[in-house]
Amino acid sequence: MSVLSGKKILLGISGGIAAYKTATLVRLFIKAGAQVQVVMTPASKDFVTPLTLATLSKNPVYSTFYEELDEDNNTKEGVWNNHVELALWADLMLIAPATANTLSKMASGTCDNLLMATYLSAKCPVYYAPAMDLDMYKHPSTLENFKKLQEFGNTMIPAESGELASGLSGEGRLAEPENIVSFLEADLASKLPLRGKKFLVTAGPTYEAIDPVRFIGNHSSGKMGFDIALSAANKGAEVILVTGPTHLNVENHLIQIIRITSAQEMYEVCHQYFDAVDVVIAAAAVADYKPKNVAQQKIKKAEDTFVIELEKNKDILFSLGQIKKNQFLVGFALETDNEINNAKAKIIKKNLDLIVLNSLNDVGAGFGKPTNKVTFIDKDFTIFENELKAKELVADDIINLIVKKYEA
Ligand code: CTP
């Protein structure tokens, strides 16, 4: 999955012949899973139509502060296009093509169109991809503008060399849309807060065999652990996701899924990778007990009652807590009474850095549900209460707490 997936991209188009390439660019952004809004300078509309870009981006395209009424005066309201709102919506702004004129305005803060007003209001990272003739590209004033924009914190996606619209050949062509996308992906990936960090996440239930066809299991769907793995990967972490039986899947080049069945298998995989990871998040609902003897053949029904002797499974998280060095250990707790105190006791017993407390007393939280209501308690017993929210958002909250720890 692209790092652009889910990103809100504001594309600013200025008036150069290369503007026609932005149709492909928008298509690539959408294909990568991004949301796109487009702001055009009036001049750029001579090179590519707003209709094309609106169709491809699936959003209205803006080019003036005031949206005029159409000829019938009845199908469209006159509306003020709020440049501040547009700018604040964006996770990143890209100005492509950035003509010499627009670059100069960006460098001097000249605000004479909607694109410039939006640029000046943007708080997100701004990228620009220049496009102009080769002599303009090398002109001292252009170079001076590049320098200024770099000082402002804007990132340039350099022009490429080749045939130019003037018939000349040299540096100044707008970077090809595919290269702009790769540039943005690489740049964003390099800035992800968990880049270089390795996570081990456990998920799902474990099945403890009774005989070749029967097992003891539980209703865990694995969703919480999968959401945590994805959230960590979205922030750049490499994740080993050890999961019990579940129908869930996730495709992400940073996530390696290892499917196991029993608690013993989960234990072995976790210990195999533990030394190599920075963070462990144990979201699995590991069976506490397993049948002491597993029948080799299918057990035939006979007596009216049937007793299975159970023995304790190893506590995976506890065992990792015993041997941890610098790893940050996160456990889950599901409590029904005396919740906070029991959770605190679990932090000490399992040598955890953070515990995520699920309360069964909250409607909408827990097994098989898309939502969860959790309380975080860290090893200093600081308590963070949370609202009932989608499991994806709970996962983000957990990962954001860990990001903060690394930033501190
Ligand atoms: N866990 C584990 N291995 C086990 C059991 C639990 O790694 N054999 C992990 C779970 O993934 C979870 C945490 O430990 O992160 C909490 O498990 P829980 O069952 O609540 O803890 P217990 O110590 O078993 O608590 P209790 O005795 O209250 O059931």
XYZ file of C-alpha atoms and ligand atoms in Angstrom:
437
model
C 0.000 0.000 0.000
C 1.245 3.466 -0.877
C 2.208 5.858 1.886
C -0.097 8.284 0.037
C -3.104 6.121 0.855
C -5.598 8.136 2.881
C -3.585 11.333 2.466
C -5.387 14.548 1.556
C -3.497 16.140 -1.297
C -4.139 19.702 -2.417
C -2.847 20.113 -5.945
C -2.152 23.659 -7.100
C -1.811 24.050 -10.853
C -0.243 27.098 -12.449
C -0.341 28.113 -16.083
C 2.251 26.272 -18.121
C 1.939 23.791 -20.966
C 2.957 20.993 -18.561
C -0.371 21.524 -16.768
C -1.810 18.882 -19.113
C 0.237 16.277 -17.209
C -1.702 16.974 -14.032
C -4.592 14.844 -15.312
C -2.305 11.793 -15.089
C -0.962 13.007 -11.765
C -4.446 13.230 -10.228
C -5.269 9.771 -11.559
C -2.107 8.342 -9.952
C -2.884 10.005 -6.626
C -6.402 8.567 -6.628
C -5.030 5.146 -7.579
C -2.639 5.370 -4.618
C -5.650 5.873 -2.339
C -5.248 9.609 -1.744
C -8.012 12.207 -1.681
C -7.368 15.083 -4.046
C -8.636 18.650 -4.308
C -7.432 20.953 -7.052
C -6.838 24.702 -7.085
C -5.969 26.252 -10.449
C -4.669 29.642 -11.464
C -6.892 31.246 -14.114
C -4.088 30.882 -16.705
C -3.744 27.129 -16.141
C -7.304 26.576 -17.416
C -6.016 27.252 -20.939
C -3.939 24.073 -20.713
C -6.168 21.610 -18.873
C -9.882 21.864 -18.128
C -11.359 22.043 -14.648
C -13.929 19.469 -15.792
C -11.194 16.902 -16.506
C -9.633 17.463 -13.100
C -12.969 17.515 -11.267
C -13.913 14.208 -12.902
C -10.596 12.564 -12.069
C -10.343 13.951 -8.535
C -14.066 13.367 -7.846
C -14.131 16.826 -6.261
C -15.006 20.345 -7.378
C -12.081 22.319 -8.758
C -11.460 25.845 -7.510
C -9.854 28.752 -9.323
C -11.532 31.922 -8.110
C -12.438 33.332 -4.729
C -16.023 33.657 -5.808
C -17.848 30.924 -7.739
C -19.993 32.701 -10.302
C -23.622 31.884 -11.001
C -24.179 29.923 -14.160
C -26.105 31.321 -17.113
C -29.531 30.176 -15.884
C -28.837 31.692 -12.514
C -30.679 28.827 -10.891
C -28.633 25.651 -10.792
C -25.644 26.904 -8.919
C -25.411 29.155 -5.895
C -22.852 31.908 -5.753
C -20.237 30.674 -3.283
C -17.148 32.006 -1.632
C -14.249 29.541 -1.975
C -12.581 29.545 1.396
C -8.847 29.301 0.814
C -8.073 28.881 4.515
C -10.400 25.895 4.783
C -8.853 24.320 1.668
C -5.352 24.843 2.992
C -6.165 23.409 6.410
C -7.874 20.384 4.855
C -4.655 19.258 3.205
C -2.060 16.836 4.591
C 0.247 18.060 1.846
C 0.167 20.663 -0.875
C 1.816 20.177 -4.239
C 2.183 22.964 -6.761
C 2.725 21.405 -10.172
C 3.598 22.734 -12.587
C 5.090 25.661 -10.706
C 5.813 28.270 -13.357
C 8.532 30.934 -12.973
C 5.759 33.444 -12.292
C 4.111 31.363 -9.550
C 7.490 30.548 -7.992
C 8.295 34.228 -7.854
C 4.960 34.958 -6.169
C 5.536 32.128 -3.690
C 8.944 33.555 -2.844
C 7.689 37.130 -2.431
C 4.283 36.345 -0.885
C 2.327 37.990 -3.699
C -1.299 37.071 -3.202
C -3.243 37.789 -6.378
C -5.180 34.567 -6.955
C -6.849 31.722 -5.054
C -3.852 29.409 -5.474
C -1.500 31.935 -3.864
C -3.934 32.674 -1.027
C -4.231 28.933 -0.390
C -0.454 28.472 -0.522
C 0.060 31.293 1.987
C -2.552 29.738 4.301
C -1.103 26.219 4.166
C 0.315 24.766 7.370
C 1.053 21.367 5.842
C 4.276 20.438 4.006
C 4.427 22.151 0.600
C 6.118 20.601 -2.430
C 6.552 22.283 -5.788
C 7.552 20.899 -9.163
C 8.923 23.632 -11.420
C 8.388 23.634 -15.165
C 9.819 26.252 -17.516
C 12.226 26.780 -20.352
C 15.876 25.895 -19.710
C 17.182 29.480 -19.560
C 14.394 30.538 -17.221
C 15.210 27.517 -15.014
C 18.820 28.658 -14.707
C 18.147 32.382 -14.367
C 19.652 33.860 -11.191
C 16.263 35.159 -10.086
C 14.736 31.662 -10.418
C 17.670 30.162 -8.504
C 17.232 32.832 -5.860
C 13.539 31.903 -5.583
C 14.401 28.196 -5.195
C 16.739 29.162 -2.354
C 14.103 31.254 -0.639
C 11.462 28.559 -0.948
C 13.851 26.032 0.555
C 14.426 28.434 3.453
C 10.639 28.629 3.901
C 10.646 24.828 4.303
C 9.105 24.026 0.906
C 10.459 21.000 -0.932
C 11.370 21.131 -4.608
C 10.717 18.204 -6.922
C 13.404 19.050 -9.469
C 12.572 19.493 -13.124
C 13.804 16.863 -15.546
C 15.903 17.188 -18.690
C 14.561 16.621 -22.164
C 12.691 18.206 -24.997
C 10.918 21.404 -23.981
C 7.783 23.008 -25.398
C 9.933 25.759 -26.929
C 11.667 23.181 -29.120
C 14.860 23.555 -27.104
C 16.258 20.665 -25.156
C 17.518 20.850 -21.572
C 16.564 21.051 -17.934
C 13.147 22.489 -17.119
C 10.564 19.817 -17.982
C 8.023 19.086 -15.306
C 9.015 15.841 -13.583
C 6.972 12.967 -15.029
C 3.820 12.267 -12.953
C 5.126 8.790 -11.967
C 8.358 10.392 -10.740
C 6.477 13.042 -8.775
C 4.479 10.294 -7.046
C 7.648 8.284 -6.293
C 9.365 11.422 -4.983
C 6.486 12.177 -2.623
C 6.244 8.560 -1.478
C 9.960 8.353 -0.729
C 10.015 11.730 1.001
C 6.977 10.980 3.165
C 8.266 7.480 4.016
C 11.612 8.925 5.115
C 9.814 11.231 7.554
C 7.512 8.658 9.159
C 7.953 8.735 12.952
C 8.354 4.951 13.431
C 10.710 4.427 10.513
C 13.427 1.925 11.480
C 11.441 0.612 14.447
C 10.418 -3.044 14.658
C 7.125 -4.127 16.210
C 5.866 -7.544 17.276
C 2.073 -7.652 17.498
C -0.019 -10.622 18.611
C -3.618 -10.953 17.463
C -6.643 -13.210 17.440
C -7.567 -16.261 19.464
C -5.564 -19.407 19.983
C -7.054 -22.850 19.407
C -6.086 -25.584 21.840
C -6.573 -29.051 20.405
C -8.721 -31.634 22.180
C -8.411 -34.234 19.433
C -7.706 -34.019 15.657
C -11.055 -32.318 14.965
C -11.954 -30.402 18.122
C -10.445 -27.505 19.987
C -10.998 -25.014 22.788
C -11.061 -21.451 21.419
C -12.624 -18.051 21.922
C -14.522 -15.404 19.976
C -11.627 -12.995 19.363
C -11.805 -11.727 15.755
C -8.215 -10.478 15.689
C -9.380 -7.061 14.490
C -7.735 -5.073 17.274
C -4.313 -6.613 16.611
C -4.623 -6.234 12.829
C -5.609 -2.576 13.231
C -2.635 -2.002 15.525
C -0.270 -3.649 13.014
C -1.594 -1.464 10.209
C -1.457 1.708 12.248
C 2.188 1.016 13.186
C 3.076 0.231 9.550
C 1.368 3.424 8.400
C 3.771 5.274 10.654
C 6.742 3.469 9.100
C 7.328 0.580 11.523
C 8.212 -2.921 10.348
C 5.699 -5.269 11.921
C 5.702 -8.982 12.642
C 2.063 -9.870 13.185
C 1.625 -13.210 14.934
C -1.979 -14.190 14.669
C -4.171 -17.058 15.742
C -6.898 -18.405 13.436
C -8.863 -15.539 11.857
C -10.320 -14.746 8.454
C -8.600 -11.351 8.505
C -5.794 -10.414 6.167
C -3.701 -7.319 5.595
C -1.500 -6.520 2.643
C 1.270 -4.113 3.444
C 4.930 -4.443 2.548
C 5.907 -3.525 6.116
C 3.783 -6.239 7.731
C 4.871 -9.863 7.890
C 2.034 -12.138 8.989
C 2.855 -15.351 10.817
C -0.193 -17.536 11.296
C -0.196 -19.921 14.243
C -2.858 -22.052 15.892
C -1.985 -22.722 19.523
C -0.655 -20.645 22.411
C 2.512 -22.760 22.419
C 3.147 -21.880 18.769
C 2.530 -18.185 19.471
C 4.933 -18.414 22.405
C 7.660 -19.903 20.219
C 7.299 -17.355 17.412
C 7.275 -14.433 19.873
C 10.446 -15.663 21.535
C 12.095 -16.230 18.163
C 11.653 -12.536 17.215
C 11.733 -10.821 20.608
C 15.429 -9.859 20.608
C 15.069 -8.107 17.247
C 12.104 -5.882 18.103
C 11.659 -2.521 19.835
C 7.986 -2.783 20.738
C 5.663 -5.674 21.583
C 1.895 -5.216 21.600
C 0.075 -8.293 22.866
C -3.482 -7.977 21.594
C -4.093 -11.714 21.243
C -6.741 -13.446 23.334
C -4.479 -16.319 24.291
C -6.229 -19.333 25.798
C -5.231 -19.550 29.431
C -5.588 -23.341 29.496
C -5.155 -26.225 27.094
C -6.173 -29.894 27.288
C -3.496 -31.780 29.208
C -3.634 -34.726 26.835
C -4.527 -34.360 23.175
C -6.234 -37.475 21.833
C -4.545 -38.818 18.718
C -7.837 -40.178 17.365
C -11.249 -38.514 17.275
C -12.895 -39.033 20.648
C -16.048 -41.169 20.362
C -19.084 -40.175 22.366
C -19.787 -42.665 25.138
C -20.640 -41.581 28.694
C -23.248 -38.925 29.572
C -20.608 -36.648 30.988
C -17.149 -36.005 29.727
C -14.297 -34.327 31.534
C -11.285 -32.742 29.898
C -8.375 -32.070 32.162
C -6.779 -28.708 31.397
C -3.353 -27.347 32.176
C -2.135 -23.776 32.117
C -0.650 -22.342 28.952
C 2.538 -20.339 29.264
C 1.821 -16.640 29.657
C 3.591 -15.231 26.625
C 3.577 -11.610 27.718
C 4.750 -12.477 31.218
C 7.625 -14.511 29.805
C 8.693 -11.606 27.555
C 8.491 -9.202 30.503
C 10.989 -11.413 32.354
C 13.644 -11.156 29.650
C 13.003 -7.678 28.246
C 15.911 -5.291 27.723
C 14.872 -2.046 26.028
C 11.658 -3.330 24.498
C 8.473 -1.354 25.123
C 5.853 -3.866 26.224
C 2.148 -3.261 25.801
C -0.454 -5.643 27.208
C -4.231 -5.772 27.169
C -6.443 -6.466 30.131
C -10.085 -7.411 30.173
C -11.521 -6.839 33.607
C -15.013 -6.910 35.046
C -14.438 -5.592 38.548
C -11.872 -3.489 40.390
C -10.636 -2.711 36.881
C -7.982 -0.039 37.454
C -6.334 -1.811 40.380
C -6.303 -5.162 38.601
C -4.790 -3.533 35.534
C -2.120 -1.826 37.625
C -1.282 -5.156 39.259
C -0.919 -6.681 35.801
C 1.555 -3.936 34.781
C 3.793 -4.911 37.687
C 3.321 -8.667 37.353
C 4.070 -8.725 33.620
C 6.678 -5.913 33.694
C 4.735 -3.806 31.163
C 5.250 -0.237 29.972
C 1.617 0.282 29.051
C -1.629 -1.566 29.539
C -4.790 -1.169 27.501
C -7.739 -1.821 29.747
C -10.966 -3.078 28.186
C -13.946 -2.882 30.407
C -16.696 -5.399 29.803
C -19.031 -2.968 31.555
C -19.013 -0.668 28.518
C -21.688 -1.274 25.918
C -20.169 -1.522 22.427
C -16.725 -2.543 23.613
C -14.945 -5.851 23.261
C -15.048 -9.122 21.356
C -16.475 -9.252 17.858
C -17.455 -5.566 17.884
C -16.072 -2.883 15.563
C -15.715 -0.454 18.456
C -13.811 -0.425 21.694
C -13.633 1.715 24.810
C -10.315 1.523 26.523
C -8.309 3.149 29.258
C -4.537 3.401 28.984
C -2.394 3.074 32.086
C 1.340 3.539 31.795
C 3.995 2.101 34.069
C 3.936 5.244 36.237
C 0.203 4.576 36.675
C -0.795 7.662 34.707
C -4.326 7.023 33.451
C -5.655 8.138 30.054
C -9.416 7.700 29.595
C -10.825 7.367 26.060
C -14.220 7.569 24.412
C -15.947 4.616 22.728
C -14.518 4.629 19.206
C -13.790 2.487 16.163
C -11.034 -0.089 16.757
C -8.961 1.555 13.998
C -8.956 4.778 16.030
C -8.133 2.942 19.262
C -5.186 1.407 17.377
C -4.064 4.872 16.250
C -4.287 6.145 19.838
C -2.050 3.310 21.069
C 0.480 3.872 18.277
C 0.435 7.653 18.794
C 1.290 7.145 22.476
C 4.293 5.083 21.394
C 5.297 7.716 18.808
C 5.243 10.330 21.590
C 7.523 8.153 23.683
C 10.090 8.024 20.866
C 9.797 11.768 20.251
C 10.309 12.604 23.932
N -1.414 -12.994 27.380
C -0.353 -13.713 26.851
N -0.276 -15.046 27.067
C -1.192 -15.704 27.785
C -2.291 -14.982 28.318
C -2.362 -13.632 28.117
O 0.498 -13.133 26.198
N -1.072 -17.002 27.974
C -1.470 -11.556 27.169
C -2.653 -11.087 26.400
O -2.353 -11.001 25.014
C -2.926 -9.717 26.985
C -2.456 -9.830 28.405
O -1.609 -10.952 28.437
O -2.143 -8.715 26.417
C -3.578 -9.918 29.395
O -4.091 -11.164 29.505
P -5.197 -11.551 30.610
O -5.783 -12.825 30.159
O -6.088 -10.389 30.878
O -4.276 -11.669 31.825
P -4.180 -12.744 32.857
O -2.888 -12.534 33.562
O -4.472 -14.052 32.207
O -5.343 -12.266 33.813
P -6.444 -13.042 34.578
O -5.696 -13.963 35.433
O -7.120 -11.906 35.248
O -7.311 -13.699 33.539
